[in-house]
JSON list of C-alpha atoms in Angstrom, two decimals:
[
{"chain": "D", "resi": 199, "resn": "UNK", "atom": "CA", "xyz": [-25.93, 47.29, -3.60]},
{"chain": "D", "resi": 200, "resn": "UNK", "atom": "CA", "xyz": [-22.22, 48.12, -3.42]},
{"chain": "D", "resi": 201, "resn": "UNK", "atom": "CA", "xyz": [-20.42, 51.25, -2.29]},
{"chain": "D", "resi": 202, "resn": "UNK", "atom": "CA", "xyz": [-17.00, 52.72, -2.84]},
{"chain": "D", "resi": 203, "resn": "UNK", "atom": "CA", "xyz": [-14.41, 51.12, -0.58]},
{"chain": "D", "resi": 204, "resn": "UNK", "atom": "CA", "xyz": [-12.82, 54.54, -0.20]},
{"chain": "D", "resi": 205, "resn": "UNK", "atom": "CA", "xyz": [-15.48, 56.11, 1.97]},
{"chain": "D", "resi": 206, "resn": "UNK", "atom": "CA", "xyz": [-17.06, 54.80, 5.17]},
{"chain": "D", "resi": 207, "resn": "UNK", "atom": "CA", "xyz": [-20.83, 54.68, 4.88]},
{"chain": "D", "resi": 208, "resn": "UNK", "atom": "CA", "xyz": [-23.44, 54.53, 7.56]},
{"chain": "D", "resi": 209, "resn": "UNK", "atom": "CA", "xyz": [-27.07, 54.04, 8.16]},
{"chain": "D", "resi": 210, "resn": "UNK", "atom": "CA", "xyz": [-29.92, 55.19, 10.40]},
{"chain": "D", "resi": 211, "resn": "UNK", "atom": "CA", "xyz": [-32.33, 55.19, 13.23]},
{"chain": "D", "resi": 212, "resn": "UNK", "atom": "CA", "xyz": [-32.45, 51.46, 13.76]},
{"chain": "D", "resi": 213, "resn": "UNK", "atom": "CA", "xyz": [-30.37, 51.55, 10.62]},
{"chain": "D", "resi": 214, "resn": "UNK", "atom": "CA", "xyz": [-27.13, 50.19, 9.50]},
{"chain": "D", "resi": 215, "resn": "UNK", "atom": "CA", "xyz": [-24.00, 51.58, 8.02]},
{"chain": "D", "resi": 216, "resn": "UNK", "atom": "CA", "xyz": [-21.20, 50.22, 5.91]},
{"chain": "D", "resi": 217, "resn": "UNK", "atom": "CA", "xyz": [-18.51, 51.84, 7.95]},
{"chain": "D", "resi": 218, "resn": "UNK", "atom": "CA", "xyz": [-15.81, 49.73, 6.58]},
{"chain": "D", "resi": 219, "resn": "UNK", "atom": "CA", "xyz": [-13.25, 50.96, 4.14]},
{"chain": "D", "resi": 220, "resn": "UNK", "atom": "CA", "xyz": [-10.47, 49.13, 6.02]},
{"chain": "D", "resi": 221, "resn": "UNK", "atom": "CA", "xyz": [-10.15, 45.60, 7.29]},
{"chain": "D", "resi": 222, "resn": "UNK", "atom": "CA", "xyz": [-7.40, 45.83, 9.90]},
{"chain": "D", "resi": 223, "resn": "UNK", "atom": "CA", "xyz": [-8.02, 43.76, 13.02]},
{"chain": "D", "resi": 224, "resn": "UNK", "atom": "CA", "xyz": [-8.95, 45.55, 16.21]},
{"chain": "D", "resi": 225, "resn": "UNK", "atom": "CA", "xyz": [-6.40, 45.77, 19.00]},
{"chain": "D", "resi": 226, "resn": "UNK", "atom": "CA", "xyz": [-6.88, 43.72, 22.17]},
{"chain": "D", "resi": 227, "resn": "UNK", "atom": "CA", "xyz": [-8.02, 46.83, 24.07]},
{"chain": "D", "resi": 228, "resn": "UNK", "atom": "CA", "xyz": [-10.89, 47.86, 21.82]},
{"chain": "D", "resi": 229, "resn": "UNK", "atom": "CA", "xyz": [-14.60, 47.11, 22.10]},
{"chain": "D", "resi": 230, "resn": "UNK", "atom": "CA", "xyz": [-14.52, 43.60, 20.67]},
{"chain": "D", "resi": 231, "resn": "UNK", "atom": "CA", "xyz": [-11.67, 42.06, 22.66]},
{"chain": "D", "resi": 232, "resn": "UNK", "atom": "CA", "xyz": [-9.69, 39.00, 21.66]},
{"chain": "D", "resi": 233, "resn": "UNK", "atom": "CA", "xyz": [-10.65, 35.58, 22.96]},
{"chain": "D", "resi": 234, "resn": "UNK", "atom": "CA", "xyz": [-7.60, 35.53, 25.22]},
{"chain": "D", "resi": 235, "resn": "UNK", "atom": "CA", "xyz": [-8.52, 38.82, 26.91]},
{"chain": "D", "resi": 236, "resn": "UNK", "atom": "CA", "xyz": [-12.10, 37.66, 27.33]},
{"chain": "D", "resi": 237, "resn": "UNK", "atom": "CA", "xyz": [-10.99, 34.38, 28.89]},
{"chain": "D", "resi": 238, "resn": "UNK", "atom": "CA", "xyz": [-8.69, 36.15, 31.34]},
{"chain": "D", "resi": 239, "resn": "UNK", "atom": "CA", "xyz": [-11.40, 38.58, 32.41]},
{"chain": "D", "resi": 240, "resn": "UNK", "atom": "CA", "xyz": [-13.95, 35.83, 32.95]},
{"chain": "D", "resi": 241, "resn": "UNK", "atom": "CA", "xyz": [-11.67, 33.29, 34.61]},
{"chain": "D", "resi": 242, "resn": "UNK", "atom": "CA", "xyz": [-13.56, 33.83, 37.88]},
{"chain": "D", "resi": 243, "resn": "UNK", "atom": "CA", "xyz": [-16.79, 32.69, 36.20]},
{"chain": "D", "resi": 244, "resn": "UNK", "atom": "CA", "xyz": [-17.46, 29.00, 36.84]},
{"chain": "D", "resi": 245, "resn": "UNK", "atom": "CA", "xyz": [-18.04, 26.80, 33.81]},
{"chain": "D", "resi": 246, "resn": "UNK", "atom": "CA", "xyz": [-21.67, 26.28, 34.85]},
{"chain": "D", "resi": 247, "resn": "UNK", "atom": "CA", "xyz": [-22.18, 30.07, 34.99]},
{"chain": "D", "resi": 248, "resn": "UNK", "atom": "CA", "xyz": [-20.90, 30.81, 31.50]},
{"chain": "D", "resi": 249, "resn": "UNK", "atom": "CA", "xyz": [-23.40, 31.94, 28.88]},
{"chain": "D", "resi": 250, "resn": "UNK", "atom": "CA", "xyz": [-23.36, 32.43, 25.15]},
{"chain": "D", "resi": 251, "resn": "UNK", "atom": "CA", "xyz": [-25.91, 33.93, 22.78]},
{"chain": "D", "resi": 252, "resn": "UNK", "atom": "CA", "xyz": [-27.99, 31.65, 20.59]},
{"chain": "D", "resi": 253, "resn": "UNK", "atom": "CA", "xyz": [-29.46, 32.31, 17.15]},
{"chain": "D", "resi": 254, "resn": "UNK", "atom": "CA", "xyz": [-33.08, 32.71, 18.24]},
{"chain": "D", "resi": 255, "resn": "UNK", "atom": "CA", "xyz": [-36.52, 33.08, 16.72]},
{"chain": "D", "resi": 256, "resn": "UNK", "atom": "CA", "xyz": [-37.14, 35.45, 13.83]},
{"chain": "D", "resi": 257, "resn": "UNK", "atom": "CA", "xyz": [-38.12, 38.99, 14.80]},
{"chain": "D", "resi": 258, "resn": "UNK", "atom": "CA", "xyz": [-39.41, 41.55, 12.31]},
{"chain": "D", "resi": 259, "resn": "UNK", "atom": "CA", "xyz": [-37.00, 44.49, 11.99]},
{"chain": "D", "resi": 260, "resn": "UNK", "atom": "CA", "xyz": [-36.86, 46.49, 8.75]},
{"chain": "D", "resi": 261, "resn": "UNK", "atom": "CA", "xyz": [-33.95, 48.57, 7.52]},
{"chain": "D", "resi": 262, "resn": "UNK", "atom": "CA", "xyz": [-33.14, 50.83, 4.57]},
{"chain": "D", "resi": 263, "resn": "UNK", "atom": "CA", "xyz": [-29.93, 52.15, 3.04]},
{"chain": "D", "resi": 264, "resn": "UNK", "atom": "CA", "xyz": [-28.45, 55.59, 3.66]},
{"chain": "D", "resi": 265, "resn": "UNK", "atom": "CA", "xyz": [-25.12, 57.12, 2.66]},
{"chain": "D", "resi": 266, "resn": "UNK", "atom": "CA", "xyz": [-23.36, 58.94, 5.50]},
{"chain": "D", "resi": 267, "resn": "UNK", "atom": "CA", "xyz": [-19.68, 59.49, 6.29]},
{"chain": "D", "resi": 268, "resn": "UNK", "atom": "CA", "xyz": [-17.81, 59.15, 9.53]},
{"chain": "D", "resi": 269, "resn": "UNK", "atom": "CA", "xyz": [-16.30, 62.32, 10.92]},
{"chain": "D", "resi": 270, "resn": "UNK", "atom": "CA", "xyz": [-13.06, 60.46, 11.66]},
{"chain": "D", "resi": 271, "resn": "UNK", "atom": "CA", "xyz": [-11.55, 56.99, 11.50]},
{"chain": "D", "resi": 272, "resn": "UNK", "atom": "CA", "xyz": [-11.24, 56.68, 15.28]},
{"chain": "D", "resi": 273, "resn": "UNK", "atom": "CA", "xyz": [-14.30, 55.92, 17.39]},
{"chain": "D", "resi": 274, "resn": "UNK", "atom": "CA", "xyz": [-15.58, 58.27, 20.07]},
{"chain": "D", "resi": 275, "resn": "UNK", "atom": "CA", "xyz": [-15.66, 55.29, 22.40]},
{"chain": "D", "resi": 276, "resn": "UNK", "atom": "CA", "xyz": [-15.17, 51.53, 22.50]},
{"chain": "D", "resi": 277, "resn": "UNK", "atom": "CA", "xyz": [-16.62, 49.40, 25.25]},
{"chain": "D", "resi": 278, "resn": "UNK", "atom": "CA", "xyz": [-16.84, 45.80, 26.40]},
{"chain": "D", "resi": 279, "resn": "UNK", "atom": "CA", "xyz": [-19.68, 44.42, 28.52]},
{"chain": "D", "resi": 280, "resn": "UNK", "atom": "CA", "xyz": [-19.15, 40.90, 29.88]},
{"chain": "D", "resi": 281, "resn": "UNK", "atom": "CA", "xyz": [-22.11, 38.68, 30.67]},
{"chain": "D", "resi": 282, "resn": "UNK", "atom": "CA", "xyz": [-22.76, 35.41, 32.48]},
{"chain": "D", "resi": 283, "resn": "UNK", "atom": "CA", "xyz": [-25.21, 33.75, 34.85]},
{"chain": "D", "resi": 284, "resn": "UNK", "atom": "CA", "xyz": [-22.97, 34.56, 37.82]},
{"chain": "D", "resi": 285, "resn": "UNK", "atom": "CA", "xyz": [-24.74, 35.97, 40.88]},
{"chain": "D", "resi": 286, "resn": "UNK", "atom": "CA", "xyz": [-22.82, 39.23, 41.14]},
{"chain": "D", "resi": 287, "resn": "UNK", "atom": "CA", "xyz": [-23.17, 41.19, 44.35]},
{"chain": "D", "resi": 288, "resn": "UNK", "atom": "CA", "xyz": [-23.19, 44.89, 45.08]},
{"chain": "D", "resi": 289, "resn": "UNK", "atom": "CA", "xyz": [-25.04, 47.86, 43.65]},
{"chain": "D", "resi": 290, "resn": "UNK", "atom": "CA", "xyz": [-26.43, 47.21, 40.19]},
{"chain": "D", "resi": 291, "resn": "UNK", "atom": "CA", "xyz": [-26.82, 49.66, 37.31]},
{"chain": "D", "resi": 292, "resn": "UNK", "atom": "CA", "xyz": [-29.60, 49.91, 34.74]},
{"chain": "D", "resi": 293, "resn": "UNK", "atom": "CA", "xyz": [-27.38, 51.42, 32.06]},
{"chain": "D", "resi": 294, "resn": "UNK", "atom": "CA", "xyz": [-23.82, 52.39, 31.14]},
{"chain": "D", "resi": 295, "resn": "UNK", "atom": "CA", "xyz": [-22.68, 55.79, 29.88]},
{"chain": "D", "resi": 296, "resn": "UNK", "atom": "CA", "xyz": [-20.53, 55.64, 26.72]},
{"chain": "D", "resi": 297, "resn": "UNK", "atom": "CA", "xyz": [-18.62, 58.39, 24.88]},
{"chain": "D", "resi": 298, "resn": "UNK", "atom": "CA", "xyz": [-18.63, 60.76, 27.85]},
{"chain": "D", "resi": 299, "resn": "UNK", "atom": "CA", "xyz": [-22.36, 60.35, 28.30]},
{"chain": "D", "resi": 300, "resn": "UNK", "atom": "CA", "xyz": [-23.33, 60.93, 24.67]},
{"chain": "D", "resi": 301, "resn": "UNK", "atom": "CA", "xyz": [-24.71, 57.39, 24.54]},
{"chain": "D", "resi": 302, "resn": "UNK", "atom": "CA", "xyz": [-26.50, 55.32, 27.15]},
{"chain": "D", "resi": 303, "resn": "UNK", "atom": "CA", "xyz": [-26.42, 51.52, 26.82]},
{"chain": "D", "resi": 304, "resn": "UNK", "atom": "CA", "xyz": [-28.84, 49.19, 28.57]},
{"chain": "D", "resi": 305, "resn": "UNK", "atom": "CA", "xyz": [-29.72, 45.53, 28.04]},
{"chain": "D", "resi": 306, "resn": "UNK", "atom": "CA", "xyz": [-33.39, 44.66, 28.30]},
{"chain": "D", "resi": 307, "resn": "UNK", "atom": "CA", "xyz": [-35.23, 41.36, 28.64]},
{"chain": "D", "resi": 308, "resn": "UNK", "atom": "CA", "xyz": [-38.57, 40.13, 27.35]},
{"chain": "D", "resi": 309, "resn": "UNK", "atom": "CA", "xyz": [-40.44, 42.32, 29.80]},
{"chain": "D", "resi": 310, "resn": "UNK", "atom": "CA", "xyz": [-38.44, 45.34, 28.56]},
{"chain": "D", "resi": 311, "resn": "UNK", "atom": "CA", "xyz": [-36.92, 45.78, 31.99]},
{"chain": "D", "resi": 312, "resn": "UNK", "atom": "CA", "xyz": [-33.21, 46.53, 32.21]},
{"chain": "D", "resi": 313, "resn": "UNK", "atom": "CA", "xyz": [-31.07, 43.55, 33.19]},
{"chain": "D", "resi": 314, "resn": "UNK", "atom": "CA", "xyz": [-28.69, 44.27, 36.11]},
{"chain": "D", "resi": 315, "resn": "UNK", "atom": "CA", "xyz": [-25.18, 45.45, 35.30]},
{"chain": "D", "resi": 316, "resn": "UNK", "atom": "CA", "xyz": [-22.38, 45.46, 37.87]},
{"chain": "D", "resi": 317, "resn": "UNK", "atom": "CA", "xyz": [-19.07, 47.32, 37.88]},
{"chain": "D", "resi": 318, "resn": "UNK", "atom": "CA", "xyz": [-15.85, 45.85, 39.21]},
{"chain": "D", "resi": 319, "resn": "UNK", "atom": "CA", "xyz": [-12.38, 47.37, 38.82]},
{"chain": "D", "resi": 320, "resn": "UNK", "atom": "CA", "xyz": [-13.50, 49.53, 35.91]},
{"chain": "D", "resi": 321, "resn": "UNK", "atom": "CA", "xyz": [-15.14, 46.69, 33.99]},
{"chain": "D", "resi": 322, "resn": "UNK", "atom": "CA", "xyz": [-18.82, 45.96, 33.56]},
{"chain": "D", "resi": 323, "resn": "UNK", "atom": "CA", "xyz": [-20.62, 42.65, 34.02]},
{"chain": "D", "resi": 324, "resn": "UNK", "atom": "CA", "xyz": [-24.17, 41.77, 33.00]},
{"chain": "D", "resi": 325, "resn": "UNK", "atom": "CA", "xyz": [-26.18, 39.06, 34.74]},
{"chain": "D", "resi": 326, "resn": "UNK", "atom": "CA", "xyz": [-28.31, 36.94, 32.41]},
{"chain": "D", "resi": 327, "resn": "UNK", "atom": "CA", "xyz": [-30.24, 33.69, 32.54]},
{"chain": "D", "resi": 328, "resn": "UNK", "atom": "CA", "xyz": [-30.29, 30.74, 30.14]},
{"chain": "D", "resi": 329, "resn": "UNK", "atom": "CA", "xyz": [-33.34, 30.83, 27.89]},
{"chain": "D", "resi": 330, "resn": "UNK", "atom": "CA", "xyz": [-33.83, 34.58, 28.34]},
{"chain": "D", "resi": 331, "resn": "UNK", "atom": "CA", "xyz": [-34.21, 36.74, 25.22]},
{"chain": "D", "resi": 332, "resn": "UNK", "atom": "CA", "xyz": [-32.58, 40.16, 25.32]},
{"chain": "D", "resi": 333, "resn": "UNK", "atom": "CA", "xyz": [-31.97, 43.27, 23.25]},
{"chain": "D", "resi": 334, "resn": "UNK", "atom": "CA", "xyz": [-29.32, 45.98, 23.24]},
{"chain": "D", "resi": 335, "resn": "UNK", "atom": "CA", "xyz": [-30.76, 49.47, 23.68]},
{"chain": "D", "resi": 336, "resn": "UNK", "atom": "CA", "xyz": [-28.71, 52.55, 22.81]},
{"chain": "D", "resi": 337, "resn": "UNK", "atom": "CA", "xyz": [-29.99, 56.05, 23.61]},
{"chain": "D", "resi": 338, "resn": "UNK", "atom": "CA", "xyz": [-28.39, 59.11, 22.00]},
{"chain": "D", "resi": 339, "resn": "UNK", "atom": "CA", "xyz": [-28.20, 61.98, 24.49]},
{"chain": "D", "resi": 340, "resn": "UNK", "atom": "CA", "xyz": [-26.50, 64.32, 22.01]},
{"chain": "D", "resi": 341, "resn": "UNK", "atom": "CA", "xyz": [-27.38, 66.54, 19.05]},
{"chain": "D", "resi": 342, "resn": "UNK", "atom": "CA", "xyz": [-25.06, 64.51, 16.81]},
{"chain": "D", "resi": 343, "resn": "UNK", "atom": "CA", "xyz": [-25.82, 61.63, 14.45]},
{"chain": "D", "resi": 344, "resn": "UNK", "atom": "CA", "xyz": [-23.88, 58.61, 15.67]},
{"chain": "D", "resi": 345, "resn": "UNK", "atom": "CA", "xyz": [-23.05, 55.15, 14.38]},
{"chain": "D", "resi": 346, "resn": "UNK", "atom": "CA", "xyz": [-23.15, 52.08, 16.63]},
{"chain": "D", "resi": 347, "resn": "UNK", "atom": "CA", "xyz": [-21.00, 49.12, 15.62]},
{"chain": "D", "resi": 348, "resn": "UNK", "atom": "CA", "xyz": [-22.00, 46.23, 17.87]},
{"chain": "D", "resi": 349, "resn": "UNK", "atom": "CA", "xyz": [-20.84, 42.66, 18.34]},
{"chain": "D", "resi": 350, "resn": "UNK", "atom": "CA", "xyz": [-21.96, 39.71, 20.45]},
{"chain": "D", "resi": 351, "resn": "UNK", "atom": "CA", "xyz": [-19.60, 36.85, 21.32]},
{"chain": "D", "resi": 352, "resn": "UNK", "atom": "CA", "xyz": [-17.00, 38.26, 18.94]},
{"chain": "D", "resi": 353, "resn": "UNK", "atom": "CA", "xyz": [-19.37, 38.36, 15.94]},
{"chain": "D", "resi": 354, "resn": "UNK", "atom": "CA", "xyz": [-20.70, 41.45, 14.19]},
{"chain": "D", "resi": 355, "resn": "UNK", "atom": "CA", "xyz": [-24.46, 41.66, 14.78]},
{"chain": "D", "resi": 356, "resn": "UNK", "atom": "CA", "xyz": [-25.12, 42.67, 11.16]},
{"chain": "D", "resi": 357, "resn": "UNK", "atom": "CA", "xyz": [-22.75, 40.59, 9.05]},
{"chain": "D", "resi": 358, "resn": "UNK", "atom": "CA", "xyz": [-21.98, 37.69, 11.38]},
{"chain": "D", "resi": 359, "resn": "UNK", "atom": "CA", "xyz": [-18.29, 38.16, 10.59]},
{"chain": "D", "resi": 360, "resn": "UNK", "atom": "CA", "xyz": [-15.51, 38.45, 13.17]},
{"chain": "D", "resi": 361, "resn": "UNK", "atom": "CA", "xyz": [-16.03, 41.75, 15.00]},
{"chain": "D", "resi": 362, "resn": "UNK", "atom": "CA", "xyz": [-14.21, 44.84, 13.78]},
{"chain": "D", "resi": 363, "resn": "UNK", "atom": "CA", "xyz": [-14.68, 48.57, 14.21]},
{"chain": "D", "resi": 364, "resn": "UNK", "atom": "CA", "xyz": [-14.47, 48.86, 10.41]},
{"chain": "D", "resi": 365, "resn": "UNK", "atom": "CA", "xyz": [-17.67, 46.90, 9.78]},
{"chain": "D", "resi": 366, "resn": "UNK", "atom": "CA", "xyz": [-21.16, 48.18, 9.16]},
{"chain": "D", "resi": 367, "resn": "UNK", "atom": "CA", "xyz": [-23.04, 49.80, 12.01]},
{"chain": "D", "resi": 368, "resn": "UNK", "atom": "CA", "xyz": [-26.47, 51.11, 12.87]},
{"chain": "D", "resi": 369, "resn": "UNK", "atom": "CA", "xyz": [-27.19, 54.83, 12.73]},
{"chain": "D", "resi": 370, "resn": "UNK", "atom": "CA", "xyz": [-28.39, 56.46, 15.93]},
{"chain": "D", "resi": 371, "resn": "UNK", "atom": "CA", "xyz": [-30.19, 59.75, 15.31]},
{"chain": "D", "resi": 372, "resn": "UNK", "atom": "CA", "xyz": [-29.88, 62.78, 17.64]},
{"chain": "D", "resi": 373, "resn": "UNK", "atom": "CA", "xyz": [-31.81, 62.09, 20.85]},
{"chain": "D", "resi": 374, "resn": "UNK", "atom": "CA", "xyz": [-33.05, 58.86, 19.28]},
{"chain": "D", "resi": 375, "resn": "UNK", "atom": "CA", "xyz": [-33.11, 55.28, 20.55]},
{"chain": "D", "resi": 376, "resn": "UNK", "atom": "CA", "xyz": [-31.72, 52.22, 18.77]},
{"chain": "D", "resi": 377, "resn": "UNK", "atom": "CA", "xyz": [-32.84, 48.71, 19.71]},
{"chain": "D", "resi": 378, "resn": "UNK", "atom": "CA", "xyz": [-30.79, 45.79, 18.41]},
{"chain": "D", "resi": 379, "resn": "UNK", "atom": "CA", "xyz": [-32.78, 42.61, 18.97]},
{"chain": "D", "resi": 380, "resn": "UNK", "atom": "CA", "xyz": [-30.66, 40.02, 17.22]},
{"chain": "D", "resi": 381, "resn": "UNK", "atom": "CA", "xyz": [-28.31, 38.97, 14.44]},
{"chain": "D", "resi": 382, "resn": "UNK", "atom": "CA", "xyz": [-29.54, 40.41, 11.15]},
{"chain": "D", "resi": 383, "resn": "UNK", "atom": "CA", "xyz": [-30.90, 37.83, 8.70]},
{"chain": "D", "resi": 384, "resn": "UNK", "atom": "CA", "xyz": [-32.34, 40.11, 6.00]},
{"chain": "D", "resi": 385, "resn": "UNK", "atom": "CA", "xyz": [-33.63, 43.60, 5.25]},
{"chain": "D", "resi": 386, "resn": "UNK", "atom": "CA", "xyz": [-36.73, 42.78, 7.25]},
{"chain": "D", "resi": 387, "resn": "UNK", "atom": "CA", "xyz": [-35.77, 40.45, 10.12]},
{"chain": "D", "resi": 388, "resn": "UNK", "atom": "CA", "xyz": [-33.23, 39.40, 12.73]},
{"chain": "D", "resi": 389, "resn": "UNK", "atom": "CA", "xyz": [-32.60, 36.21, 14.73]},
{"chain": "D", "resi": 390, "resn": "UNK", "atom": "CA", "xyz": [-33.28, 37.18, 18.33]},
{"chain": "D", "resi": 391, "resn": "UNK", "atom": "CA", "xyz": [-30.56, 37.17, 20.99]},
{"chain": "D", "resi": 392, "resn": "UNK", "atom": "CA", "xyz": [-31.17, 34.39, 23.55]},
{"chain": "D", "resi": 393, "resn": "UNK", "atom": "CA", "xyz": [-28.84, 33.50, 26.41]},
{"chain": "D", "resi": 394, "resn": "UNK", "atom": "CA", "xyz": [-27.90, 29.82, 26.42]},
{"chain": "D", "resi": 395, "resn": "UNK", "atom": "CA", "xyz": [-25.13, 27.31, 26.95]},
{"chain": "D", "resi": 396, "resn": "UNK", "atom": "CA", "xyz": [-21.81, 28.26, 25.33]},
{"chain": "D", "resi": 397, "resn": "UNK", "atom": "CA", "xyz": [-21.98, 25.09, 23.20]},
{"chain": "D", "resi": 398, "resn": "UNK", "atom": "CA", "xyz": [-25.34, 26.26, 21.80]},
{"chain": "D", "resi": 399, "resn": "UNK", "atom": "CA", "xyz": [-24.13, 29.79, 21.01]},
{"chain": "D", "resi": 400, "resn": "UNK", "atom": "CA", "xyz": [-24.19, 31.13, 17.46]},
{"chain": "D", "resi": 401, "resn": "UNK", "atom": "CA", "xyz": [-20.43, 31.73, 17.77]},
{"chain": "D", "resi": 402, "resn": "UNK", "atom": "CA", "xyz": [-19.92, 28.01, 18.37]},
{"chain": "D", "resi": 403, "resn": "UNK", "atom": "CA", "xyz": [-21.76, 27.17, 15.15]},
{"chain": "D", "resi": 404, "resn": "UNK", "atom": "CA", "xyz": [-20.37, 29.84, 12.83]},
{"chain": "D", "resi": 405, "resn": "UNK", "atom": "CA", "xyz": [-17.31, 29.62, 10.60]},
{"chain": "D", "resi": 406, "resn": "UNK", "atom": "CA", "xyz": [-16.31, 33.11, 11.78]},
{"chain": "D", "resi": 407, "resn": "UNK", "atom": "CA", "xyz": [-16.87, 32.46, 15.48]},
{"chain": "D", "resi": 408, "resn": "UNK", "atom": "CA", "xyz": [-15.50, 30.47, 18.40]},
{"chain": "D", "resi": 409, "resn": "UNK", "atom": "CA", "xyz": [-16.99, 29.19, 21.63]},
{"chain": "D", "resi": 410, "resn": "UNK", "atom": "CA", "xyz": [-13.98, 30.77, 23.33]},
{"chain": "D", "resi": 411, "resn": "UNK", "atom": "CA", "xyz": [-15.38, 34.21, 22.57]},
{"chain": "D", "resi": 412, "resn": "UNK", "atom": "CA", "xyz": [-18.77, 33.85, 24.26]},
{"chain": "D", "resi": 413, "resn": "UNK", "atom": "CA", "xyz": [-19.86, 36.15, 27.07]},
{"chain": "D", "resi": 414, "resn": "UNK", "atom": "CA", "xyz": [-18.82, 39.46, 25.51]},
{"chain": "D", "resi": 415, "resn": "UNK", "atom": "CA", "xyz": [-20.86, 42.34, 24.07]},
{"chain": "D", "resi": 416, "resn": "UNK", "atom": "CA", "xyz": [-18.76, 44.92, 22.21]},
{"chain": "D", "resi": 417, "resn": "UNK", "atom": "CA", "xyz": [-19.66, 48.46, 21.13]},
{"chain": "D", "resi": 418, "resn": "UNK", "atom": "CA", "xyz": [-17.83, 51.10, 19.09]},
{"chain": "D", "resi": 419, "resn": "UNK", "atom": "CA", "xyz": [-19.35, 54.59, 18.72]},
{"chain": "D", "resi": 420, "resn": "UNK", "atom": "CA", "xyz": [-18.57, 56.90, 15.79]},
{"chain": "D", "resi": 421, "resn": "UNK", "atom": "CA", "xyz": [-19.81, 60.38, 14.91]},
{"chain": "D", "resi": 422, "resn": "UNK", "atom": "CA", "xyz": [-21.33, 60.77, 11.44]},
{"chain": "D", "resi": 423, "resn": "UNK", "atom": "CA", "xyz": [-21.61, 63.70, 9.09]},
{"chain": "D", "resi": 424, "resn": "UNK", "atom": "CA", "xyz": [-25.31, 64.00, 8.38]},
{"chain": "D", "resi": 425, "resn": "UNK", "atom": "CA", "xyz": [-25.97, 67.18, 6.38]},
{"chain": "D", "resi": 426, "resn": "UNK", "atom": "CA", "xyz": [-29.57, 66.33, 5.58]},
{"chain": "D", "resi": 427, "resn": "UNK", "atom": "CA", "xyz": [-30.66, 65.12, 9.02]},
{"chain": "D", "resi": 428, "resn": "UNK", "atom": "CA", "xyz": [-33.41, 62.77, 7.89]},
{"chain": "D", "resi": 429, "resn": "UNK", "atom": "CA", "xyz": [-36.63, 63.14, 9.84]},
{"chain": "D", "resi": 430, "resn": "UNK", "atom": "CA", "xyz": [-37.15, 61.08, 12.98]},
{"chain": "D", "resi": 431, "resn": "UNK", "atom": "CA", "xyz": [-40.08, 59.36, 11.31]},
{"chain": "D", "resi": 432, "resn": "UNK", "atom": "CA", "xyz": [-37.95, 57.89, 8.53]},
{"chain": "D", "resi": 433, "resn": "UNK", "atom": "CA", "xyz": [-37.62, 54.13, 8.19]},
{"chain": "D", "resi": 434, "resn": "UNK", "atom": "CA", "xyz": [-34.52, 52.33, 9.37]},
{"chain": "D", "resi": 435, "resn": "UNK", "atom": "CA", "xyz": [-31.53, 52.37, 7.04]},
{"chain": "D", "resi": 436, "resn": "UNK", "atom": "CA", "xyz": [-28.76, 50.01, 5.99]},
{"chain": "D", "resi": 437, "resn": "UNK", "atom": "CA", "xyz": [-26.06, 49.92, 3.32]},
{"chain": "D", "resi": 438, "resn": "UNK", "atom": "CA", "xyz": [-25.17, 46.39, 2.30]},
{"chain": "D", "resi": 439, "resn": "UNK", "atom": "CA", "xyz": [-21.68, 45.27, 1.34]},
{"chain": "D", "resi": 440, "resn": "UNK", "atom": "CA", "xyz": [-21.59, 43.72, -2.12]},
{"chain": "D", "resi": 441, "resn": "UNK", "atom": "CA", "xyz": [-18.47, 41.75, -1.27]},
{"chain": "D", "resi": 442, "resn": "UNK", "atom": "CA", "xyz": [-20.11, 39.50, 1.35]},
{"chain": "D", "resi": 443, "resn": "UNK", "atom": "CA", "xyz": [-23.16, 37.80, -0.11]},
{"chain": "D", "resi": 444, "resn": "UNK", "atom": "CA", "xyz": [-26.18, 39.77, 1.07]},
{"chain": "D", "resi": 445, "resn": "UNK", "atom": "CA", "xyz": [-24.21, 41.46, 3.85]},
{"chain": "D", "resi": 446, "resn": "UNK", "atom": "CA", "xyz": [-26.04, 39.66, 6.65]},
{"chain": "D", "resi": 447, "resn": "UNK", "atom": "CA", "xyz": [-25.28, 36.99, 9.19]},
{"chain": "D", "resi": 448, "resn": "UNK", "atom": "CA", "xyz": [-25.57, 33.43, 7.92]},
{"chain": "D", "resi": 449, "resn": "UNK", "atom": "CA", "xyz": [-27.67, 30.88, 9.81]},
{"chain": "D", "resi": 450, "resn": "UNK", "atom": "CA", "xyz": [-25.69, 28.64, 12.19]},
{"chain": "D", "resi": 451, "resn": "UNK", "atom": "CA", "xyz": [-24.22, 25.47, 10.75]}
]
């Protein structure tokens, strides 16, 4: 299914959106930072402590298409969360507030418990462990319909392409919760996120990725115009992009 390149589209409650009418690269200060910025931020992380995210086991996760427009071309917020196996010290957080508290982001493991997040000099660091599966959990604390454009290791979690704020995103309904469990393979499944060695990361085995980009989770938040306000019980939604095969991430090479 293809959509007009002139209007940003979106998707739903565990849904996806073709937000992308433009293809300009993101600046080095936005949610999905450049490899150079990532390397500088993580220079204190020892080589043995570095982690990447592998293309994991298949997880059932269905989506459907919806047609929504962004309120504006600029995101409400862009955020970078760095992760590694480093033993950070200090007070840990269970979640991060994004977009002035409109959205709450947490990262949860197999047991659904929040993984510890630490703050240092205005930046956030997540502690993971090799072999551990995880999911990104976004909670909407507002009355607005929002779009979440997420990336892991510099790759869009839906398309597998190099991260950009202009790519597709998932729709997050008012006061709803969105769980992103992996790189999307099809309308009905994703490849789970699993922490592992940088050399085993999906980014290291993707034509669009690079091992230099591992250890970074990026998020951009947009507000959507949603005149119909689909019911909370509706299925997940996703608009595919006819210009990129089936619109989903390709298996690692």
